[in-house]
Coordinates of C-alpha atoms and ligand atoms in Angstrom, one line a residue:
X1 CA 101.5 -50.4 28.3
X2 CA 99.7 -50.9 31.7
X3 CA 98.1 -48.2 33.6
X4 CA 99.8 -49.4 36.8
X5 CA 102.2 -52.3 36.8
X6 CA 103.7 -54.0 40.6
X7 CA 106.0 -56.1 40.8
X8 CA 107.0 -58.0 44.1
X9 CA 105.8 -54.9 45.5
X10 CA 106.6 -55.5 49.4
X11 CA 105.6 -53.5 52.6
X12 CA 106.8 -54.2 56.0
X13 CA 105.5 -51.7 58.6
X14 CA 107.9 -50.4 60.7
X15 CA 106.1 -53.1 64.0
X16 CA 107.2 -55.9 62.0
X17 CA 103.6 -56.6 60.0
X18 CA 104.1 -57.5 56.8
X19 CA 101.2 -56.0 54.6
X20 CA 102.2 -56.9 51.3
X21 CA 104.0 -60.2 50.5
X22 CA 104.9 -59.8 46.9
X23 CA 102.2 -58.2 45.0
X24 CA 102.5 -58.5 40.8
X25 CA 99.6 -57.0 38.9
X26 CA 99.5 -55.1 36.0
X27 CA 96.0 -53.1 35.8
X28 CA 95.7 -52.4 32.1
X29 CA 95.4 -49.0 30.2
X30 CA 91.6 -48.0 29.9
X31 CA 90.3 -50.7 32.6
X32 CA 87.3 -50.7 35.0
X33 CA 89.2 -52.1 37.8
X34 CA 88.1 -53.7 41.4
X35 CA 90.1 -54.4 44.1
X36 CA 89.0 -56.4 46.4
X37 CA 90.0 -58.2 49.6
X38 CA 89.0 -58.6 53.0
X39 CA 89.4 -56.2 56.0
X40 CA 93.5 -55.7 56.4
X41 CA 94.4 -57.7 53.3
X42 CA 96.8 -54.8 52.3
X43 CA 94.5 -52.9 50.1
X44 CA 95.0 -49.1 51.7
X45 CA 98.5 -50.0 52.0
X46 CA 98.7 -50.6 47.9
X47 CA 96.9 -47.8 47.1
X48 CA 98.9 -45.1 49.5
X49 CA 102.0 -46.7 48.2
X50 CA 100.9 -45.1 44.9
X51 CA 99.9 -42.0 46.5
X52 CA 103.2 -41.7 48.1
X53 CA 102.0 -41.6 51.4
X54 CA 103.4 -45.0 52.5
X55 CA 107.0 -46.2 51.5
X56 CA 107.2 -49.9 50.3
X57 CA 110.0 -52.0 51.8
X58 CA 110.4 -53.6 48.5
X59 CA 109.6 -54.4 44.8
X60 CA 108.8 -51.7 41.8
X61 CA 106.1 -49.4 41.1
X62 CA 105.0 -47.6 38.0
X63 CA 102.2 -45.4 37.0
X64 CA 101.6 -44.5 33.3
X65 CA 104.9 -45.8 32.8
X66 CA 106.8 -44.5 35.5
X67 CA 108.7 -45.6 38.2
X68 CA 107.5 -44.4 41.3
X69 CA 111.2 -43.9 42.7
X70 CA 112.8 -43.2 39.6
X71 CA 110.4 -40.9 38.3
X72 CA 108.0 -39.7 41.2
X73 CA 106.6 -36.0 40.0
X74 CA 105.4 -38.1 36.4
X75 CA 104.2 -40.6 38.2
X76 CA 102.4 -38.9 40.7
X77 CA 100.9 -36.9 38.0
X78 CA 99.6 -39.6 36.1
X79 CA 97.0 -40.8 39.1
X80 CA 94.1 -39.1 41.2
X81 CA 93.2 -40.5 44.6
X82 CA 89.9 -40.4 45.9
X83 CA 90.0 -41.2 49.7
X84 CA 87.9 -42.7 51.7
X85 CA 88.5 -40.2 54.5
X86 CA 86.4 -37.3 54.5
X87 CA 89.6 -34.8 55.4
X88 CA 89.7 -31.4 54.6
X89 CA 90.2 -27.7 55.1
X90 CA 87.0 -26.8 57.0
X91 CA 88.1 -23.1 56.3
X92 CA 88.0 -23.8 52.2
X93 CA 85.2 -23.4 50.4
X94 CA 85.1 -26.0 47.3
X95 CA 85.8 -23.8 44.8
X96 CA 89.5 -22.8 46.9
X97 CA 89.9 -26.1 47.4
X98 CA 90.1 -27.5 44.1
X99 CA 92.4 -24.2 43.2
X100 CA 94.4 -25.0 45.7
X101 CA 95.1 -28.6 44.6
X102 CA 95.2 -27.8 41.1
X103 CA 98.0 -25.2 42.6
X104 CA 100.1 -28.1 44.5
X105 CA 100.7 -30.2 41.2
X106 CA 101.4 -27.1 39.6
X107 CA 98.5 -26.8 36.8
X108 CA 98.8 -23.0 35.0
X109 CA 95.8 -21.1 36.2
X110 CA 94.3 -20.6 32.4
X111 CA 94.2 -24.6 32.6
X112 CA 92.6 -25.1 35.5
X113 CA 89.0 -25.9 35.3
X114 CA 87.4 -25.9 39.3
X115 CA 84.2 -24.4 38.0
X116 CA 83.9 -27.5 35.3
X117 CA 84.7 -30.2 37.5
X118 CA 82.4 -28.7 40.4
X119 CA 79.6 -28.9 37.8
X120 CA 80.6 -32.4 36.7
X121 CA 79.9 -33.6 40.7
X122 CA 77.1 -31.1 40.5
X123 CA 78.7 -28.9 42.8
X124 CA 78.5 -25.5 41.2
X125 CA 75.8 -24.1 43.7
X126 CA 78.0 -24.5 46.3
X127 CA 81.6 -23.7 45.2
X128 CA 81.9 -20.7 47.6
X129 CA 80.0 -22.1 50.5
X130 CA 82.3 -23.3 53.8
X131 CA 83.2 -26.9 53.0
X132 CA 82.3 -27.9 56.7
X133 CA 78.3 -26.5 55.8
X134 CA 78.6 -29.8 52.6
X135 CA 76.6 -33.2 53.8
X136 CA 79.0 -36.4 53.4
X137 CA 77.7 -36.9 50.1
X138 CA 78.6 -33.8 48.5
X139 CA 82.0 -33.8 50.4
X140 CA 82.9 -37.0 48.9
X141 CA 81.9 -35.5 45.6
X142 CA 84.1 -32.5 46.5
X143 CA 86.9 -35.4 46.7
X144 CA 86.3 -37.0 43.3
X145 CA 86.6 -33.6 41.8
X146 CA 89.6 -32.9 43.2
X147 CA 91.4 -35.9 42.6
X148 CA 90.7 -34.7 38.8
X149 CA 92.0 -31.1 39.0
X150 CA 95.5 -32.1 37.3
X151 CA 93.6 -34.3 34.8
X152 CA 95.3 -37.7 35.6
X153 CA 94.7 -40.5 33.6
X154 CA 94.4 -42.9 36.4
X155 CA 92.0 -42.5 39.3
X156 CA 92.1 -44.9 42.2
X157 CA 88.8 -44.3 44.4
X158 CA 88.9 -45.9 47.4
X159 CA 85.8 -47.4 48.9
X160 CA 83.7 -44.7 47.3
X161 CA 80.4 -45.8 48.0
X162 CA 81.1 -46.6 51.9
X163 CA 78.2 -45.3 54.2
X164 CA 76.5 -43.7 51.0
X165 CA 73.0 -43.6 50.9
X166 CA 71.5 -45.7 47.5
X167 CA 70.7 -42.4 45.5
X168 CA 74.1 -41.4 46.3
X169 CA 75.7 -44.7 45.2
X170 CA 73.8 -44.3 41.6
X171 CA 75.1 -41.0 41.1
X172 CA 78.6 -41.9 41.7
X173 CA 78.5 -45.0 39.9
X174 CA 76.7 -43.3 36.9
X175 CA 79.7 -40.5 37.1
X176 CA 82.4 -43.1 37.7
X177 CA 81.1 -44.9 34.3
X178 CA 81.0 -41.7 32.4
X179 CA 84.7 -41.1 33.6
X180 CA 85.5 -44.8 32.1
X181 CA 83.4 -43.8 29.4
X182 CA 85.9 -40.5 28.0
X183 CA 89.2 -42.5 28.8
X184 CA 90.1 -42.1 32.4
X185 CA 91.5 -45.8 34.0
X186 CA 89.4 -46.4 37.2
X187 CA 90.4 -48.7 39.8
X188 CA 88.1 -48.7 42.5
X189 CA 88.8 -50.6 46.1
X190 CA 85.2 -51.8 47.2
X191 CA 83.7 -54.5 50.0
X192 CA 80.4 -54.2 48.4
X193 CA 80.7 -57.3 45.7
X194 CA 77.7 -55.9 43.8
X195 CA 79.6 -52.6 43.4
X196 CA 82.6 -54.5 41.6
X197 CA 80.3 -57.0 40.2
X198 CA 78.0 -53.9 38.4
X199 CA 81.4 -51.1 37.6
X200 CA 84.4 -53.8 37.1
X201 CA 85.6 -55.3 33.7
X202 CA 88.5 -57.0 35.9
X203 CA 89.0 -57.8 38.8
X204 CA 91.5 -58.7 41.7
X205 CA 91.3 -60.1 45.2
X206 CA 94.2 -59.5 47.5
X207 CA 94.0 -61.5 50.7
X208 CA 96.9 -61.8 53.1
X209 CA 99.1 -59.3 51.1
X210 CA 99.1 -61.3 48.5
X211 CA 97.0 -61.6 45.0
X212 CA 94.6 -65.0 44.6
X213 CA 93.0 -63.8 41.9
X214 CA 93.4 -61.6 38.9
X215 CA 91.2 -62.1 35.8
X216 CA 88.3 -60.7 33.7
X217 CA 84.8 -60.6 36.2
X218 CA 83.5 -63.2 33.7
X219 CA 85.9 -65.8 33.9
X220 CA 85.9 -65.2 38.0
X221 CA 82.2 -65.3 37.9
X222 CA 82.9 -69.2 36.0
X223 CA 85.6 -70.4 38.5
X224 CA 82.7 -70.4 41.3
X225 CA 82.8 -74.0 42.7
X226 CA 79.7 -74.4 44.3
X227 CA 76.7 -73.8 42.7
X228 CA 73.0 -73.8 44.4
X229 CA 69.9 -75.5 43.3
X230 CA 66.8 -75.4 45.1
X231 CA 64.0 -78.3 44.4
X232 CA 60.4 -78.2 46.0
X233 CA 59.0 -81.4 46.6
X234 CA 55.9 -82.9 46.4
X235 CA 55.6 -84.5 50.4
X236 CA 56.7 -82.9 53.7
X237 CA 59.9 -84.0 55.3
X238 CA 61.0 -83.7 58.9
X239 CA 64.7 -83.1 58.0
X240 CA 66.9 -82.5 55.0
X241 CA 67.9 -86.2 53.8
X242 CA 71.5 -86.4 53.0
X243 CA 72.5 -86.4 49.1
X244 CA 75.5 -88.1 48.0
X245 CA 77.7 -85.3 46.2
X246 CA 76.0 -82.7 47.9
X247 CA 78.0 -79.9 49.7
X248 CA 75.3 -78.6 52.4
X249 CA 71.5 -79.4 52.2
X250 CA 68.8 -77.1 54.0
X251 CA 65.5 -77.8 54.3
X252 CA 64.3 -73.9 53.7
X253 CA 60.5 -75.0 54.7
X254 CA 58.9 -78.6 54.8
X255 CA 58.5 -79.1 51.3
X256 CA 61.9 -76.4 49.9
X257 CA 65.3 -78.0 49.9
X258 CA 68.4 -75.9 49.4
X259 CA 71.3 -78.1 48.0
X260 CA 74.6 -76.9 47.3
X261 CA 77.1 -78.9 45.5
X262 CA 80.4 -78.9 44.1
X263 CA 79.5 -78.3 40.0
X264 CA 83.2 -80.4 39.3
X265 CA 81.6 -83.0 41.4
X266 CA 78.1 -83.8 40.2
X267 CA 75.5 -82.0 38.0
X268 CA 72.3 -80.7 38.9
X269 CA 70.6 -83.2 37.1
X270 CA 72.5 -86.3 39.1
X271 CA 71.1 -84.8 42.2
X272 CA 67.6 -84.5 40.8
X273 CA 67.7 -88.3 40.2
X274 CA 69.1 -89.1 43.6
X275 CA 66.3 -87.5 44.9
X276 CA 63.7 -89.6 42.7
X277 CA 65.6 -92.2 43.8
X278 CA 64.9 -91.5 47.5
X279 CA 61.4 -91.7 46.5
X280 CA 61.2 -87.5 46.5
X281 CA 59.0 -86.5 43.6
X282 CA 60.4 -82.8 42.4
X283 CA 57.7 -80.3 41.7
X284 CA 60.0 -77.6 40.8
X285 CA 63.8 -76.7 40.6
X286 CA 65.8 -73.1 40.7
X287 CA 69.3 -72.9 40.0
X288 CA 71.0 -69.8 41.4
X289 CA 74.3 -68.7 39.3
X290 CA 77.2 -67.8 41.2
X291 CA 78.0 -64.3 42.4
X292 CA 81.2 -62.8 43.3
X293 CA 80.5 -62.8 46.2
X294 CA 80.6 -67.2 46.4
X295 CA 83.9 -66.9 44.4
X296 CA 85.3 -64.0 46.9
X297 CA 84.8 -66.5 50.0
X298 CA 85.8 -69.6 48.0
X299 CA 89.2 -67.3 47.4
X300 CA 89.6 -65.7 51.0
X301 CA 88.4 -68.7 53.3
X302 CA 85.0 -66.6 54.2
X303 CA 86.6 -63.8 56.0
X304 CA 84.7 -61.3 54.2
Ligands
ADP1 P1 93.0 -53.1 53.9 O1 93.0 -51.7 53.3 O2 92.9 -54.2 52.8 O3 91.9 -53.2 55.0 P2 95.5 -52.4 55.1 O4 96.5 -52.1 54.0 O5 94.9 -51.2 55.8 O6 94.4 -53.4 54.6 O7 96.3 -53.2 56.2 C1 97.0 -54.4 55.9 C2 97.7 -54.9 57.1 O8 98.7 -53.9 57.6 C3 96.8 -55.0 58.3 O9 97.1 -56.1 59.1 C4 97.0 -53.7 59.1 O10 96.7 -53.9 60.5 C5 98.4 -53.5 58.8 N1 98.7 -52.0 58.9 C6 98.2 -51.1 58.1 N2 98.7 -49.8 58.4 C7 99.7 -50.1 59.3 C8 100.6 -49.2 60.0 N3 100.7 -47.9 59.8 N4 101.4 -49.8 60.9 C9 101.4 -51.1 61.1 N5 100.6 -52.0 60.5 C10 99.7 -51.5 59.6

């Protein structure tokens, strides 16, 4: 069974913008998940959907099995969200504020574990200071942890690494893993490619409310049309020559050329020779492999 299953899952806003135009993915039990998408491609609305805190206009929903309408307090239970707002309760310090949410989805007080999960975000020497004394990095922290306090088996974080600093970013990824690592299903909303490309098993990319891609990272990684190769050359030119088959050539410095191409097109190697045949003699060659990144702005026309 999946973790979270849509199916022509619809939102119309109430101006008339259509945010999601029939969205089917299933995000399976146990996954490392990224979504991705460009700015306004309907990610926030997908995930507050979930949350509950926007209504869809049409289409089904289920968490852990169940139906967001049909069975709402299971199905709210079953997920954490980590926002990427950093709201809350200046008057609260962490400690209260994980017992208080742990008190809203209704978790026995001998269950509740604040002083675990504060350590787990290494919080504990500041569970009873004032929430509003935490930098942004230990508030978003704060959030993880409380996303966790009913122990849901899904946890959506949404852009968790925005604005972090790189020390930061290691310590949540490295607690994100060890999440993954005991069981927890992770889906994580992210514009930094390296993020999903480092954390993600799978992958999707919305664009335009809808889903253009939804596959393993490897398999996305190998869809990458283009690929790059870039030749030094024994003589100085004045201009990048054109190659036949070639995509775009550069000329990075005099004697550097950077060729991309179309790898269903032509090879590598048939370039090299076009070249020799030019009367270019090739003193050295680098191929770059594709990033996500290349496939993300194959997939959503460069608007990332
Ligand atoms: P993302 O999270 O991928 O950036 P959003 O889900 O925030 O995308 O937005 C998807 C589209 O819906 C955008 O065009 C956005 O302007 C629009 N939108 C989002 N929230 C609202 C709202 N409350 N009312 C009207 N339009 C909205």
């Amino acid at each position: 069974m999946d973790a979270i299953r849509l199916r022509g899952l619809q939102k119309t806003y109430a101006g008339g913008k259509r945010a999601l135009d029939g969205i089917d993915l299933s995000i399976p039990r146990g996954s490392m998940f990224g979504l991705l998408g460009p700015n306004g491609a309907g990610k926030s609305t997908l995930i507050n959907i979930l949350a509950g805190l926007v209504v869809k206009t049409g289409g089904t929903a289920e968490v852990w099995g169940f139906d967001i309408d049909q069975n709402p307090r299971n199905a709210k239970a079953s997920l954490g969200v980590v926002p990427q707002e950093l709201l809350f309760d200046a008057f609260f310090t962490p400690y209260e504020t994980l017992e208080l949410q742990a008190g809203l989805f209704g978790v026995p007080k001998d269950q509740r574990r604040s002083m675990e999960l504060l350590r787990k975000v290494r919080l504990e020497d500041k569970a009873h200071a004032y929430a509003r004394t935490l930098s942004g990095g230990m508030k978003r922290r704060l959030l993880i942890a409380k996303a966790l306090v009913h122990n849901p088996p899904v946890i959506i974080l949404d852009e968790p690494t925005a604005g972090v600093d790189i020390e930061l970013r290691q310590m949540l990824w490295s607690y994100v893993r060890e999440l993954h690592a005991n069981g927890t299903t992770v889906v994580l909303t992210t514009h930094y490619l390296e993020e999903a490309e480092e954390l993600c098993d799978r992958i999707a990319i919305v664009n335009h409310g809808r889903i253009v891609a939804d596959t393993d990272k490897q398999t996305l990684l190998s869809q990458a049309r283009e690929k790059r190769v870039v030749v030094a050359l024994e003589t100085d030119l004045a201009e990048a020559p054109v190659i036949e088959g070639a995509t775009r050539v550069d000329l990075l410095d005099s004697r550097r050329l950077d060729i991309l191409y179309d790898k269903s097109r032509i090879q590598a190697g048939a370039i090299l020779t076009r070249l020799q045949a030019m009367g270019l003699s090739v003193v050295d060659v680098t191929t770059r492999e594709a990033d996500l990144e290349d496939v993300f702005l194959e997939l959503t026309g460069g608007q990332g």
